[in-house]
Coordinates of C-alpha atoms and ligand atoms in Angstrom, one line a residue:
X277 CA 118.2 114.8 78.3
X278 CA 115.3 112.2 79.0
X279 CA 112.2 114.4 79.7
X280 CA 110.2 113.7 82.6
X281 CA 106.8 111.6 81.9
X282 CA 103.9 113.7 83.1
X283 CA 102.4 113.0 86.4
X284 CA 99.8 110.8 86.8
X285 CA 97.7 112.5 89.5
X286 CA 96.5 110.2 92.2
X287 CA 93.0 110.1 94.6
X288 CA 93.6 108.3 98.1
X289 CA 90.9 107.0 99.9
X290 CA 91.7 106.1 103.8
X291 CA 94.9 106.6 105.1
X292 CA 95.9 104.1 107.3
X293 CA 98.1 100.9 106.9
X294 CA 97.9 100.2 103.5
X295 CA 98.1 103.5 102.1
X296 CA 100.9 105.2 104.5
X297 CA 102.8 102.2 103.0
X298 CA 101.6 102.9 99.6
X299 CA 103.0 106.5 100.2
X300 CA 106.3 105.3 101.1
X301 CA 106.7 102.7 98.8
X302 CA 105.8 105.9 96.1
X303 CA 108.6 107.6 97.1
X304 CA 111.4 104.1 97.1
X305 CA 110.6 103.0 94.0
X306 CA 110.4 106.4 92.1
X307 CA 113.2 106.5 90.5
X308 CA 112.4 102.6 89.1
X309 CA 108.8 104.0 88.2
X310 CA 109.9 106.6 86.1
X311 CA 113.2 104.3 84.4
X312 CA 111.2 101.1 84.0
X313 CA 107.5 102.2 83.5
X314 CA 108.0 105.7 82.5
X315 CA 105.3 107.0 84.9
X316 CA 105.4 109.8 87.2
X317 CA 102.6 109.3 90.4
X318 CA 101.4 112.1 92.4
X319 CA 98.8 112.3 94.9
X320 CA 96.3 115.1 94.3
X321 CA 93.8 114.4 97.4
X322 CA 94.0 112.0 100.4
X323 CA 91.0 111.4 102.7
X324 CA 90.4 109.8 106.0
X325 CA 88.2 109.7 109.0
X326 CA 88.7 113.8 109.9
X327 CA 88.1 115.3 106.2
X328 CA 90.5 115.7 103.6
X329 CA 93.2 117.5 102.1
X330 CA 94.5 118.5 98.3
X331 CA 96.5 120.0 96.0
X332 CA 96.2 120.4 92.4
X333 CA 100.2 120.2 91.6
X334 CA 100.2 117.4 94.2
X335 CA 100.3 117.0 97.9
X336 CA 103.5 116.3 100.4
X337 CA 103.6 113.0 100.9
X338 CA 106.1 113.2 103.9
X339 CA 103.9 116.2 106.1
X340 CA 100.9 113.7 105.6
X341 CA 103.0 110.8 107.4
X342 CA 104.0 112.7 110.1
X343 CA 100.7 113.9 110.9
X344 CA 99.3 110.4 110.5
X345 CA 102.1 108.9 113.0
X346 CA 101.4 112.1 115.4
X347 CA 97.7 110.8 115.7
X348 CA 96.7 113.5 113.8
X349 CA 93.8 113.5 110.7
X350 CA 94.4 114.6 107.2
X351 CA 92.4 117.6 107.6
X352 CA 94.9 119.0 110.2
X353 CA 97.3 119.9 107.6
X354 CA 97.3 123.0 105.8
X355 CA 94.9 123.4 103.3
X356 CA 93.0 120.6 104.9
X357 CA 89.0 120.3 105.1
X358 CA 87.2 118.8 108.3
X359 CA 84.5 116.6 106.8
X360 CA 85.5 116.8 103.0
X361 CA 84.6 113.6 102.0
X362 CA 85.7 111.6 98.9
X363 CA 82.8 112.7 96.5
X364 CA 83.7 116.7 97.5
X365 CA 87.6 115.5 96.4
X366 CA 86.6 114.1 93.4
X367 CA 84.4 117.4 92.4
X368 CA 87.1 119.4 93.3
X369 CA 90.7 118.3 92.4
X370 CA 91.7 116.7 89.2
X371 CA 93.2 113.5 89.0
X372 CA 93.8 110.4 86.7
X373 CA 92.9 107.2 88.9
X374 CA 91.2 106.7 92.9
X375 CA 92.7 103.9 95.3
X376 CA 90.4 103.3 97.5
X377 CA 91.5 101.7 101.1
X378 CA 89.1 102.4 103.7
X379 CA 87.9 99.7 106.3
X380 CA 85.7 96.8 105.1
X381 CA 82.1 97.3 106.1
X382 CA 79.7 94.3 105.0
X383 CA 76.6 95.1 105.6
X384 CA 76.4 98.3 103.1
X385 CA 79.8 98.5 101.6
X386 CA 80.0 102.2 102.4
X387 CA 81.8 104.9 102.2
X388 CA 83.9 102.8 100.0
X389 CA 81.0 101.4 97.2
X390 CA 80.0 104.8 96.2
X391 CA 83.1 106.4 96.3
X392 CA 84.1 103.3 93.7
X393 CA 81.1 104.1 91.6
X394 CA 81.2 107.4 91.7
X395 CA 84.8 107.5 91.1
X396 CA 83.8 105.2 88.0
X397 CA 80.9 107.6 86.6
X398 CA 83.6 110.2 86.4
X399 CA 85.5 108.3 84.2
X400 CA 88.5 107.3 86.5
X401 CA 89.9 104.5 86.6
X402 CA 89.6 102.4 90.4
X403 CA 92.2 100.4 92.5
X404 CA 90.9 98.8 95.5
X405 CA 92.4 97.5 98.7
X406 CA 88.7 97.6 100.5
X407 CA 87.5 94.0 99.8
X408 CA 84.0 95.2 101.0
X409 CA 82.6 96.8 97.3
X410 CA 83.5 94.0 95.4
X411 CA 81.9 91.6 98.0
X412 CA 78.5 93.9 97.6
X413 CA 78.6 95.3 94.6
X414 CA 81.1 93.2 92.3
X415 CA 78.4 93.1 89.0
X416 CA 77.5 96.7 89.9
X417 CA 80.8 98.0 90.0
X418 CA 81.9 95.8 87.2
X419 CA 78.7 96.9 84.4
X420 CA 79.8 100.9 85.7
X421 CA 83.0 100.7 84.7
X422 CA 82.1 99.4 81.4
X423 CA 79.3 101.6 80.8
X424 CA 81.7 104.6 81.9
X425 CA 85.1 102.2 79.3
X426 CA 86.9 102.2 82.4
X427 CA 88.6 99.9 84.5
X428 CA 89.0 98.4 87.5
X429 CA 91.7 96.2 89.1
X430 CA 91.8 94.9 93.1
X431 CA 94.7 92.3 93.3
X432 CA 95.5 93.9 96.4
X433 CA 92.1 92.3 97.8
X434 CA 92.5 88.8 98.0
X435 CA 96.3 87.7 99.8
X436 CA 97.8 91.6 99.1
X437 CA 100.6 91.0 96.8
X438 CA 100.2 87.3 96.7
X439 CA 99.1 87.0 92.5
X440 CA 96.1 85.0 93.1
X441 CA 93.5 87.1 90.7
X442 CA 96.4 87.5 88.5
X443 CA 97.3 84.1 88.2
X444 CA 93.4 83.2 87.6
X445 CA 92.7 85.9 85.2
X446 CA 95.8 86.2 83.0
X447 CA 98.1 83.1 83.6
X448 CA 95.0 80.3 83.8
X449 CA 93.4 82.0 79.9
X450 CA 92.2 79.1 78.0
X451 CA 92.2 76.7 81.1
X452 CA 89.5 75.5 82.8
X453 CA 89.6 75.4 86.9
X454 CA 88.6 72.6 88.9
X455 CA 89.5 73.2 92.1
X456 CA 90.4 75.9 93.9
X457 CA 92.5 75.9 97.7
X458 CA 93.1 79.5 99.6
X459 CA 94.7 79.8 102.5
X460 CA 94.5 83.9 102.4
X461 CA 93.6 85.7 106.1
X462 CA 97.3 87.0 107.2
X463 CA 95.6 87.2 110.7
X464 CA 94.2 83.7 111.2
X465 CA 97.2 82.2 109.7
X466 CA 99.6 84.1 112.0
X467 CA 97.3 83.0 115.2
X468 CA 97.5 79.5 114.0
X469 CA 101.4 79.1 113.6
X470 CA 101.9 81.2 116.9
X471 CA 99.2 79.0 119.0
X472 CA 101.1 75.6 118.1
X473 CA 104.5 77.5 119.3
X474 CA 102.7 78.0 122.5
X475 CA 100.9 81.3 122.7
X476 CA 97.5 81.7 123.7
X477 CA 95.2 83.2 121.1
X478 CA 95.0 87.1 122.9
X479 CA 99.1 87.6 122.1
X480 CA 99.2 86.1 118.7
X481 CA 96.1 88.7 118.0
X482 CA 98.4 91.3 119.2
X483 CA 100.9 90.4 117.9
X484 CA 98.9 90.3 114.0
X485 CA 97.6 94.1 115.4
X486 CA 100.9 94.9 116.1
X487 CA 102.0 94.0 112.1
X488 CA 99.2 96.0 110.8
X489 CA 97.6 93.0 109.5
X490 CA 94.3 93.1 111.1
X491 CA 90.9 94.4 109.8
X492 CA 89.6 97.2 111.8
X493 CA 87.3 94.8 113.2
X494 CA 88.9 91.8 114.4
X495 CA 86.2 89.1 114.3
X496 CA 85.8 89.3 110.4
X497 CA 89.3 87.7 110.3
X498 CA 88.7 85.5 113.1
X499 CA 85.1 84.0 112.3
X500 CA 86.4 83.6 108.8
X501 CA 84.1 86.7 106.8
X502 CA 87.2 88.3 105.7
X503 CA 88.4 85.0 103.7
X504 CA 84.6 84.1 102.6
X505 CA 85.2 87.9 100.9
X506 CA 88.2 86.9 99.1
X507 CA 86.7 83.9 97.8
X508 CA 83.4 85.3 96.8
X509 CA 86.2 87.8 95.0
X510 CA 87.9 84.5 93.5
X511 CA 84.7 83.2 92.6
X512 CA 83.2 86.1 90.2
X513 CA 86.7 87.5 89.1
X514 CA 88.2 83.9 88.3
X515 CA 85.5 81.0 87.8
X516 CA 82.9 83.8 86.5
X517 CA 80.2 82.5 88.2
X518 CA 77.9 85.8 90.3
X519 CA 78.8 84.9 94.0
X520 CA 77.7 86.3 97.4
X521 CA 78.4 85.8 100.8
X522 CA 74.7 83.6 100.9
X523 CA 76.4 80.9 98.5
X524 CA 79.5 80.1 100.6
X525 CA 79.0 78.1 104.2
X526 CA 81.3 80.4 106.5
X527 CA 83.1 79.4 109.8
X528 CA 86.4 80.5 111.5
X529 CA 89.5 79.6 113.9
X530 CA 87.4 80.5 117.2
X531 CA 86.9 76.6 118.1
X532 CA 90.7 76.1 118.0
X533 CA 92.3 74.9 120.8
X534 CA 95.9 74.7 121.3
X535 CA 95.5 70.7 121.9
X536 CA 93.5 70.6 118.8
X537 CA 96.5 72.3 117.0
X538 CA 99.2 69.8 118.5
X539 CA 97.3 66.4 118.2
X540 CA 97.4 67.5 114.4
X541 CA 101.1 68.2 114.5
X542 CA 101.2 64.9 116.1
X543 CA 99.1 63.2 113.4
X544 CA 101.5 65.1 111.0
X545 CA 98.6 67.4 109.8
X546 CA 98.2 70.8 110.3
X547 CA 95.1 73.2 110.7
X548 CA 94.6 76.0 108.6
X549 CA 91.3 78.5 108.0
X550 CA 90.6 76.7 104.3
X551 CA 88.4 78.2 101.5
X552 CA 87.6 76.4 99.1
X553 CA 85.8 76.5 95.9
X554 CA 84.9 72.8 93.8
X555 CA 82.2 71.7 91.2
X556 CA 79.1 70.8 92.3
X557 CA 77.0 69.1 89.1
X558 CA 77.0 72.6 86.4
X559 CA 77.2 74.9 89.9
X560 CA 80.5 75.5 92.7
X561 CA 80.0 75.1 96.1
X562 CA 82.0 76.8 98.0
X563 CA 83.5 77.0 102.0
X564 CA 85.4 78.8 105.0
X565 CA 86.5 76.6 107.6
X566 CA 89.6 75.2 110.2
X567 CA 90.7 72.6 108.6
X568 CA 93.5 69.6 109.4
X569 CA 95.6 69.5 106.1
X570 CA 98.4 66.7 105.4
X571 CA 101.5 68.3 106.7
X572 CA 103.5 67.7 102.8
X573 CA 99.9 70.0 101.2
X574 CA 101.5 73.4 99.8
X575 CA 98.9 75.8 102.3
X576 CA 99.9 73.4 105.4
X577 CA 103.7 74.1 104.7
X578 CA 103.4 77.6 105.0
X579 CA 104.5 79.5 108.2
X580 CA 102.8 82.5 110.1
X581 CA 104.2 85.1 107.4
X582 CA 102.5 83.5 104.2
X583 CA 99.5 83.3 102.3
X584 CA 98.9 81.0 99.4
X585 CA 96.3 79.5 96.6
X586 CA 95.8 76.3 94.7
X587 CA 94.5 76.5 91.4
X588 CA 93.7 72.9 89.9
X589 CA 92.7 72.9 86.1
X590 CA 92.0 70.3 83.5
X591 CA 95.0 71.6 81.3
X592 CA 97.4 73.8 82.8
X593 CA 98.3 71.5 86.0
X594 CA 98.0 72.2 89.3
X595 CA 99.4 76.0 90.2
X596 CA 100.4 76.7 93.6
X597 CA 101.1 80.1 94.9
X598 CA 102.7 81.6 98.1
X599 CA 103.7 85.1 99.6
X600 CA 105.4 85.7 102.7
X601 CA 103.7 89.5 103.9
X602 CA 105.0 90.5 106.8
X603 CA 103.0 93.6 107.0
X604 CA 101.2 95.8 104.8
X605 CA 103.7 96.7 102.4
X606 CA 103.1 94.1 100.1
X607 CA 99.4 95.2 99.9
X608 CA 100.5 99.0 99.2
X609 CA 103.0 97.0 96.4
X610 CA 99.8 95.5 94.8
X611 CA 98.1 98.7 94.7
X612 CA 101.5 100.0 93.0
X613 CA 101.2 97.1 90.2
X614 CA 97.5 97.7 89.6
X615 CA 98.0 101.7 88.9
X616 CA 101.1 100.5 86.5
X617 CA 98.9 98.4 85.0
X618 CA 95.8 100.0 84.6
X619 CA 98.4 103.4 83.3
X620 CA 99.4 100.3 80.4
X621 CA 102.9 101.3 81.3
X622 CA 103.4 96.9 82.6
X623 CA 106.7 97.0 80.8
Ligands
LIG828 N1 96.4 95.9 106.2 C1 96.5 95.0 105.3 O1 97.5 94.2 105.3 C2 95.5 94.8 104.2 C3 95.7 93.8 103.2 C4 94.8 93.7 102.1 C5 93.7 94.6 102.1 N2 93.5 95.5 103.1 C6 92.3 96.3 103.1 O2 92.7 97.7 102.9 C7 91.8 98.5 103.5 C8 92.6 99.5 104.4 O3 93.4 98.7 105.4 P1 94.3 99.4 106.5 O4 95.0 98.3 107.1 O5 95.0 100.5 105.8 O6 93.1 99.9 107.4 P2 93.3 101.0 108.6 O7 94.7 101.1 109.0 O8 92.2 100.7 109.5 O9 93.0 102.4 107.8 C9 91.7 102.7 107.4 C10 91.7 104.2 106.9 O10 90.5 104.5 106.5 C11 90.1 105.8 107.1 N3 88.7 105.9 107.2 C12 87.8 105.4 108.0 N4 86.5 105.8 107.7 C13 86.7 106.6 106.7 C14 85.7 107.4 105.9 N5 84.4 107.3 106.2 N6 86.2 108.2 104.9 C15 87.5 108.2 104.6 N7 88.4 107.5 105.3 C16 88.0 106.7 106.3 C17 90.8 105.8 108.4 O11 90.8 107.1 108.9 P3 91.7 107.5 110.3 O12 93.1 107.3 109.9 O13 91.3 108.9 110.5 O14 91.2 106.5 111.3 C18 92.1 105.1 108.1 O15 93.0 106.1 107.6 C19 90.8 97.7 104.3 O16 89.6 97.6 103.6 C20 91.5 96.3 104.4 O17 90.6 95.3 104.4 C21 94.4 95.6 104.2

């Protein structure tokens, strides 16, 4: 008889989109988890806005869903702790690895940067969906976890499942990059694709609401911040070069016009929000903007459901990537392949 693996005991930190899908996708692919990876996940603690709730032999995944779709907070449920906040989790129930998925804040990073660090000091391992640490804190959070031989993975952060940190850390290894194209804000490039089929800007924002897709505060999509994130992300993670917001030039889809959008159809060109990362003497300079692209260009093919990156190097080609993410499941599956990964169970 094949003997169960033994749990691996899970922190959650927010529990909103991303990690109610995380929750459910825990409990479709089990069975796979435990054949392919031999790994058991449980979830230990769970935090959002109202407190927290916990339990050492692991929690019920299916009583915290239906108190999240009933409007209701995490500390509602039995055993559950108005105000318990993540540091208080991590003091008091043990686990093996924190995902943290709270909202992106940009001006201090918090609650999720500390939690990260903190998480970090105490020797656990870190998966992030909340672009907003690594945006603020990437060398910080990078020198704690090797100070603390512990590590950190976030491929969930820039595209959700779409591989673009993967591709650039693992797949690009002795390559040099010369170039790099992304195309990765779900919202903007729903809006886009909706606006030249005829809707006005206010329903294809619903309707990217309505798919879960958009940050808790809509204008960091729109005016192009959340996609300046990703690329600062890109920029330290893949190029190695310290980045900030202050080093990239940042603008967003709010100029667009619907006649704007079909005089590019017409010209067989195509806008889409365009970061971009090139060489600039020894330095990179680096941009978000709307941007026309030739309609036959891999990000200007793409429809309302994808995300995508270009990597151009000197040796390995050009590498183009897309994923279509219809809503946040795909982020919750990048979690999923980060906690494999970082358990060393990628079979
Ligand atoms: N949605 C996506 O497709 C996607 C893709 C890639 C990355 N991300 C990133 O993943 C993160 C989560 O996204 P989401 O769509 O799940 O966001 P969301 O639906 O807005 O959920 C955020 C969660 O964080 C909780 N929260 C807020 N303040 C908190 C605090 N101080 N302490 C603990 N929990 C707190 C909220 O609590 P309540 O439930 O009580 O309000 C909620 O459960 C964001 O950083 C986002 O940028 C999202």
């Amino acid at each position: 008889m094949t003997q169960s693996p033994k749990p691996l005991r899970l922190l959650l930190c927010g529990m909103g989109n991303v990690h109610r899908n995380f929750l459910r996708i825990l409990h479709t692919q089990s069975e796979l988890l435990r054949e392919r990876h031999g790994l058991s996940l449980i979830v230990t603690g769970v935090t959002d806005s109202s407190g927290a709730v916990y339990s050492a032999k692991g929690l019920d995944s299916q009583a915290i869903l239906a108190a999240k779709a009933a409007g209701k907070g995490v500390a509602s449920l039995k055993g559950g702790q108005a105000g318990m906040d993540a540091s208080a989790l991590l003091d008091t129930v043990p686990a093996d690895m924190l995902l943290e998925a709270t909202p992106v804040n940009l001006q201090h990073g918090e609650p999720g940067l500390s939690t990260v660090l903190e998480a970090l000091r105490c020797g656990l391992p870190v998966v992030l969906a909340n672009k907003g640490p690594l945006a603020l804190g990437y060398e910080q959070i990078m020198q704690t976890a090797a100070d603390n031989k512990v590590r950190v993975k976030f491929s969930a952060c820039v595209g959700g499942a779409l591989p673009t940190i993967n591709i650039g850390q693992r797949d690009l290894a002795g390559a040099r990059v010369t170039r790099v194209e992304a195309m990765v804000n779900g919202t903007c490039q729903g809006i886009l694709r909706m606006m030249e089929d005829g809707h006005s800007f206010d329903d294809a924002l619903a309707e990217m609401r309505r798919r879960g897709v958009v940050e808790a505060d809509p204008s960091l999509d729109i005016d192009g911040w959340d996609e300046a994130v990703k690329l600062v992300i890109i920029a330290n993670a893949v190029l190695r070069r310290p980045t900030t917001l202050k080093d990239l030039t940042v603008s967003g889809i709010r100029d667009l016009t619907t006649a704007m959008l079909h005089d590019a159809r017409a010209r067989n060109e195509r806008y889409v929000l365009l970061g971009t990362a090139d060489p600039d003497g020894d330095d990179w300079r680096f941009a978000v903007r709307a941007e026309a692209l030739p309609a036959a260009h891999p990000l200007a093919r793409m429809s309302g459901e994808e995300m995508g990156v270009v990597y151009h190097t000197d040796i390995a080609g050009t590498i183009s990537a897309t994923s279509a993410e219809a809503d946040a499941t795909p982020t919750a599956a990048a979690m999923l392949r980060d906690v494999i990964s970082l358990a060393g169970k990628e079979a």
